[in-house]
């Protein structure tokens, strides 16, 4: 993060008083207030601003490091989850526990079943596909007319 010059932490009226005590009032002294004490206080405020700026830059670097570490951990956990899913292929309890784990706020896709679909399921899917194609043809025929 580049260090950009922030506006002065010293308010404009205070800067105006500092200028007066650096110019026409340079030799004037009041109890606990003179040019040197005002300049020292202004320097202390500027020093604290620099400390704050450094701390904010350190916080930004720490945040970036934290986010990189979190991303690495998430990637590693996803890989571990994938390996565990393969390992758990014969353990229904472990499979269900792994299926409940969510990454990025959504559940991982359930494991696809392998092999041919059951006859009843295949027949119902074929029936809905046939109805869909008939509807599409009917719409296409009415558009052509």
PDB file of C-alpha atoms in Angstrom:
ATOM      1  CA  UNK A   1       0.000   0.000   0.000  1.00  0.00           C
ATOM      2  CA  UNK A   2       1.571   3.289  -1.023  1.00  0.00           C
ATOM      3  CA  UNK A   3       1.767   6.030   1.530  1.00  0.00           C
ATOM      4  CA  UNK A   4      -0.464   8.816   0.338  1.00  0.00           C
ATOM      5  CA  UNK A   5      -0.260  12.179   2.024  1.00  0.00           C
ATOM      6  CA  UNK A   6      -3.370  12.585   4.150  1.00  0.00           C
ATOM      7  CA  UNK A   7      -4.789  16.007   4.831  1.00  0.00           C
ATOM      8  CA  UNK A   8      -3.254  17.623   7.864  1.00  0.00           C
ATOM      9  CA  UNK A   9      -4.541  16.303  11.164  1.00  0.00           C
ATOM     10  CA  UNK A  10      -4.298  19.865  12.438  1.00  0.00           C
ATOM     11  CA  UNK A  11      -7.530  21.837  11.899  1.00  0.00           C
ATOM     12  CA  UNK A  12      -7.363  25.042   9.851  1.00  0.00           C
ATOM     13  CA  UNK A  13      -8.036  27.396  12.806  1.00  0.00           C
ATOM     14  CA  UNK A  14      -5.186  25.786  14.768  1.00  0.00           C
ATOM     15  CA  UNK A  15      -2.858  26.156  11.755  1.00  0.00           C
ATOM     16  CA  UNK A  16      -3.831  29.842  11.575  1.00  0.00           C
ATOM     17  CA  UNK A  17      -2.900  30.315  15.251  1.00  0.00           C
ATOM     18  CA  UNK A  18       0.390  28.472  14.645  1.00  0.00           C
ATOM     19  CA  UNK A  19       1.161  30.825  11.754  1.00  0.00           C
ATOM     20  CA  UNK A  20       0.452  33.865  13.953  1.00  0.00           C
ATOM     21  CA  UNK A  21       2.783  32.532  16.636  1.00  0.00           C
ATOM     22  CA  UNK A  22       5.434  31.863  13.984  1.00  0.00           C
ATOM     23  CA  UNK A  23       5.054  35.401  12.612  1.00  0.00           C
ATOM     24  CA  UNK A  24       3.775  38.527  14.389  1.00  0.00           C
ATOM     25  CA  UNK A  25       3.329  36.801  17.777  1.00  0.00           C
ATOM     26  CA  UNK A  26       6.659  34.913  17.694  1.00  0.00           C
ATOM     27  CA  UNK A  27       8.063  36.808  20.686  1.00  0.00           C
ATOM     28  CA  UNK A  28       4.824  36.798  22.700  1.00  0.00           C
ATOM     29  CA  UNK A  29       4.495  34.322  25.539  1.00  0.00           C
ATOM     30  CA  UNK A  30       1.480  33.439  27.659  1.00  0.00           C
ATOM     31  CA  UNK A  31       1.283  30.999  30.580  1.00  0.00           C
ATOM     32  CA  UNK A  32       1.834  27.502  29.079  1.00  0.00           C
ATOM     33  CA  UNK A  33       1.470  28.907  25.531  1.00  0.00           C
ATOM     34  CA  UNK A  34       4.238  30.241  23.321  1.00  0.00           C
ATOM     35  CA  UNK A  35       5.698  29.604  19.879  1.00  0.00           C
ATOM     36  CA  UNK A  36       7.862  26.687  21.074  1.00  0.00           C
ATOM     37  CA  UNK A  37       5.101  24.878  22.985  1.00  0.00           C
ATOM     38  CA  UNK A  38       2.668  25.255  20.067  1.00  0.00           C
ATOM     39  CA  UNK A  39       5.301  24.008  17.595  1.00  0.00           C
ATOM     40  CA  UNK A  40       6.134  21.051  19.867  1.00  0.00           C
ATOM     41  CA  UNK A  41       2.455  20.099  20.174  1.00  0.00           C
ATOM     42  CA  UNK A  42       1.988  20.378  16.399  1.00  0.00           C
ATOM     43  CA  UNK A  43       5.061  18.191  15.831  1.00  0.00           C
ATOM     44  CA  UNK A  44       3.687  15.614  18.291  1.00  0.00           C
ATOM     45  CA  UNK A  45       0.350  15.523  16.436  1.00  0.00           C
ATOM     46  CA  UNK A  46       2.158  15.057  13.112  1.00  0.00           C
ATOM     47  CA  UNK A  47       4.292  12.291  14.630  1.00  0.00           C
ATOM     48  CA  UNK A  48       1.167  10.511  15.869  1.00  0.00           C
ATOM     49  CA  UNK A  49      -0.384  10.829  12.390  1.00  0.00           C
ATOM     50  CA  UNK A  50       2.689   9.130  10.914  1.00  0.00           C
ATOM     51  CA  UNK A  51       2.478   6.350  13.519  1.00  0.00           C
ATOM     52  CA  UNK A  52      -1.200   5.901  12.688  1.00  0.00           C
ATOM     53  CA  UNK A  53      -0.461   5.804   8.949  1.00  0.00           C
ATOM     54  CA  UNK A  54       2.211   3.138   9.505  1.00  0.00           C
ATOM     55  CA  UNK A  55      -0.179   1.125  11.666  1.00  0.00           C
ATOM     56  CA  UNK A  56      -2.907   1.332   9.013  1.00  0.00           C
ATOM     57  CA  UNK A  57      -0.457   0.124   6.372  1.00  0.00           C
ATOM     58  CA  UNK A  58       0.560  -2.748   8.671  1.00  0.00           C
ATOM     59  CA  UNK A  59      -3.115  -3.621   9.175  1.00  0.00           C
ATOM     60  CA  UNK A  60      -3.644  -3.645   5.403  1.00  0.00           C
ATOM     61  CA  UNK A  61      -0.642  -5.959   4.931  1.00  0.00           C
ATOM     62  CA  UNK A  62      -1.862  -8.214   7.743  1.00  0.00           C
ATOM     63  CA  UNK A  63      -5.343  -8.325   6.194  1.00  0.00           C
ATOM     64  CA  UNK A  64      -3.865  -9.303   2.819  1.00  0.00           C
ATOM     65  CA  UNK A  65      -1.791 -12.039   4.477  1.00  0.00           C
ATOM     66  CA  UNK A  66      -4.852 -13.296   6.364  1.00  0.00           C
ATOM     67  CA  UNK A  67      -6.946 -13.405   3.196  1.00  0.00           C
ATOM     68  CA  UNK A  68      -4.193 -15.280   1.342  1.00  0.00           C
ATOM     69  CA  UNK A  69      -3.938 -17.763   4.213  1.00  0.00           C
ATOM     70  CA  UNK A  70      -7.706 -18.233   4.269  1.00  0.00           C
ATOM     71  CA  UNK A  71      -7.799 -18.821   0.508  1.00  0.00           C
ATOM     72  CA  UNK A  72      -5.022 -21.394   0.826  1.00  0.00           C
ATOM     73  CA  UNK A  73      -6.819 -23.132   3.697  1.00  0.00           C
ATOM     74  CA  UNK A  74     -10.111 -23.219   1.775  1.00  0.00           C
ATOM     75  CA  UNK A  75      -8.354 -24.709  -1.245  1.00  0.00           C
ATOM     76  CA  UNK A  76      -6.671 -27.322   0.951  1.00  0.00           C
ATOM     77  CA  UNK A  77      -9.961 -28.141   2.713  1.00  0.00           C
ATOM     78  CA  UNK A  78     -11.746 -28.532  -0.631  1.00  0.00           C
ATOM     79  CA  UNK A  79      -9.032 -30.916  -1.785  1.00  0.00           C
ATOM     80  CA  UNK A  80      -9.299 -32.867   1.482  1.00  0.00           C
ATOM     81  CA  UNK A  81     -13.075 -32.991   1.050  1.00  0.00           C
ATOM     82  CA  UNK A  82     -12.711 -34.348  -2.483  1.00  0.00           C
ATOM     83  CA  UNK A  83     -10.291 -37.043  -1.340  1.00  0.00           C
ATOM     84  CA  UNK A  84     -12.532 -37.924   1.601  1.00  0.00           C
ATOM     85  CA  UNK A  85     -15.539 -38.191  -0.724  1.00  0.00           C
ATOM     86  CA  UNK A  86     -13.724 -40.802  -2.805  1.00  0.00           C
ATOM     87  CA  UNK A  87     -12.558 -42.575   0.345  1.00  0.00           C
ATOM     88  CA  UNK A  88     -16.128 -42.620   1.736  1.00  0.00           C
ATOM     89  CA  UNK A  89     -17.699 -44.199  -1.331  1.00  0.00           C
ATOM     90  CA  UNK A  90     -18.566 -47.336   0.660  1.00  0.00           C
ATOM     91  CA  UNK A  91     -19.620 -45.581   3.896  1.00  0.00           C
ATOM     92  CA  UNK A  92     -23.111 -44.029   3.708  1.00  0.00           C
ATOM     93  CA  UNK A  93     -22.790 -42.194   7.048  1.00  0.00           C
ATOM     94  CA  UNK A  94     -19.515 -40.608   6.050  1.00  0.00           C
ATOM     95  CA  UNK A  95     -20.925 -39.737   2.626  1.00  0.00           C
ATOM     96  CA  UNK A  96     -23.901 -37.953   4.191  1.00  0.00           C
ATOM     97  CA  UNK A  97     -21.615 -36.095   6.614  1.00  0.00           C
ATOM     98  CA  UNK A  98     -19.449 -34.964   3.704  1.00  0.00           C
ATOM     99  CA  UNK A  99     -22.522 -33.953   1.675  1.00  0.00           C
ATOM    100  CA  UNK A 100     -23.578 -31.579   4.464  1.00  0.00           C
ATOM    101  CA  UNK A 101     -20.315 -29.639   4.275  1.00  0.00           C
ATOM    102  CA  UNK A 102     -20.761 -26.412   2.335  1.00  0.00           C
ATOM    103  CA  UNK A 103     -18.125 -24.291   0.647  1.00  0.00           C
ATOM    104  CA  UNK A 104     -18.898 -20.727  -0.481  1.00  0.00           C
ATOM    105  CA  UNK A 105     -22.347 -20.873   1.098  1.00  0.00           C
ATOM    106  CA  UNK A 106     -23.638 -23.692  -1.062  1.00  0.00           C
ATOM    107  CA  UNK A 107     -23.616 -27.443  -0.720  1.00  0.00           C
ATOM    108  CA  UNK A 108     -21.332 -29.384  -2.944  1.00  0.00           C
ATOM    109  CA  UNK A 109     -23.110 -31.137  -5.773  1.00  0.00           C
ATOM    110  CA  UNK A 110     -24.369 -34.554  -4.769  1.00  0.00           C
ATOM    111  CA  UNK A 111     -22.483 -37.473  -6.178  1.00  0.00           C
ATOM    112  CA  UNK A 112     -23.956 -38.558  -9.511  1.00  0.00           C
ATOM    113  CA  UNK A 113     -25.219 -42.073  -9.667  1.00  0.00           C
ATOM    114  CA  UNK A 114     -23.433 -44.306 -12.094  1.00  0.00           C
ATOM    115  CA  UNK A 115     -24.986 -46.727 -14.506  1.00  0.00           C
ATOM    116  CA  UNK A 116     -28.306 -46.826 -16.265  1.00  0.00           C
ATOM    117  CA  UNK A 117     -31.302 -45.123 -14.678  1.00  0.00           C
ATOM    118  CA  UNK A 118     -34.020 -47.320 -13.245  1.00  0.00           C
ATOM    119  CA  UNK A 119     -36.817 -48.246 -15.638  1.00  0.00           C
ATOM    120  CA  UNK A 120     -39.561 -46.336 -13.785  1.00  0.00           C
ATOM    121  CA  UNK A 121     -37.430 -43.212 -13.590  1.00  0.00           C
ATOM    122  CA  UNK A 122     -36.354 -43.498 -17.221  1.00  0.00           C
ATOM    123  CA  UNK A 123     -39.982 -43.894 -18.336  1.00  0.00           C
ATOM    124  CA  UNK A 124     -41.120 -40.792 -16.428  1.00  0.00           C
ATOM    125  CA  UNK A 125     -38.220 -38.757 -17.820  1.00  0.00           C
ATOM    126  CA  UNK A 126     -39.003 -39.947 -21.345  1.00  0.00           C
ATOM    127  CA  UNK A 127     -42.687 -39.045 -20.876  1.00  0.00           C
ATOM    128  CA  UNK A 128     -41.872 -35.499 -19.766  1.00  0.00           C
ATOM    129  CA  UNK A 129     -39.399 -35.112 -22.633  1.00  0.00           C
ATOM    130  CA  UNK A 130     -42.091 -36.283 -25.087  1.00  0.00           C
ATOM    131  CA  UNK A 131     -44.605 -33.818 -23.629  1.00  0.00           C
ATOM    132  CA  UNK A 132     -42.003 -31.049 -23.880  1.00  0.00           C
ATOM    133  CA  UNK A 133     -41.276 -31.840 -27.536  1.00  0.00           C
ATOM    134  CA  UNK A 134     -45.015 -31.944 -28.347  1.00  0.00           C
ATOM    135  CA  UNK A 135     -45.498 -28.549 -26.718  1.00  0.00           C
ATOM    136  CA  UNK A 136     -42.578 -27.116 -28.656  1.00  0.00           C
ATOM    137  CA  UNK A 137     -43.948 -28.472 -31.939  1.00  0.00           C
ATOM    138  CA  UNK A 138     -47.405 -27.103 -31.217  1.00  0.00           C
ATOM    139  CA  UNK A 139     -45.948 -23.649 -30.566  1.00  0.00           C
ATOM    140  CA  UNK A 140     -43.800 -23.877 -33.694  1.00  0.00           C
ATOM    141  CA  UNK A 141     -46.837 -24.944 -35.801  1.00  0.00           C
ATOM    142  CA  UNK A 142     -48.958 -22.064 -34.489  1.00  0.00           C
ATOM    143  CA  UNK A 143     -46.138 -19.582 -35.203  1.00  0.00           C
ATOM    144  CA  UNK A 144     -45.844 -20.843 -38.796  1.00  0.00           C
ATOM    145  CA  UNK A 145     -49.588 -20.398 -39.454  1.00  0.00           C
TER     146      UNK A 145
END
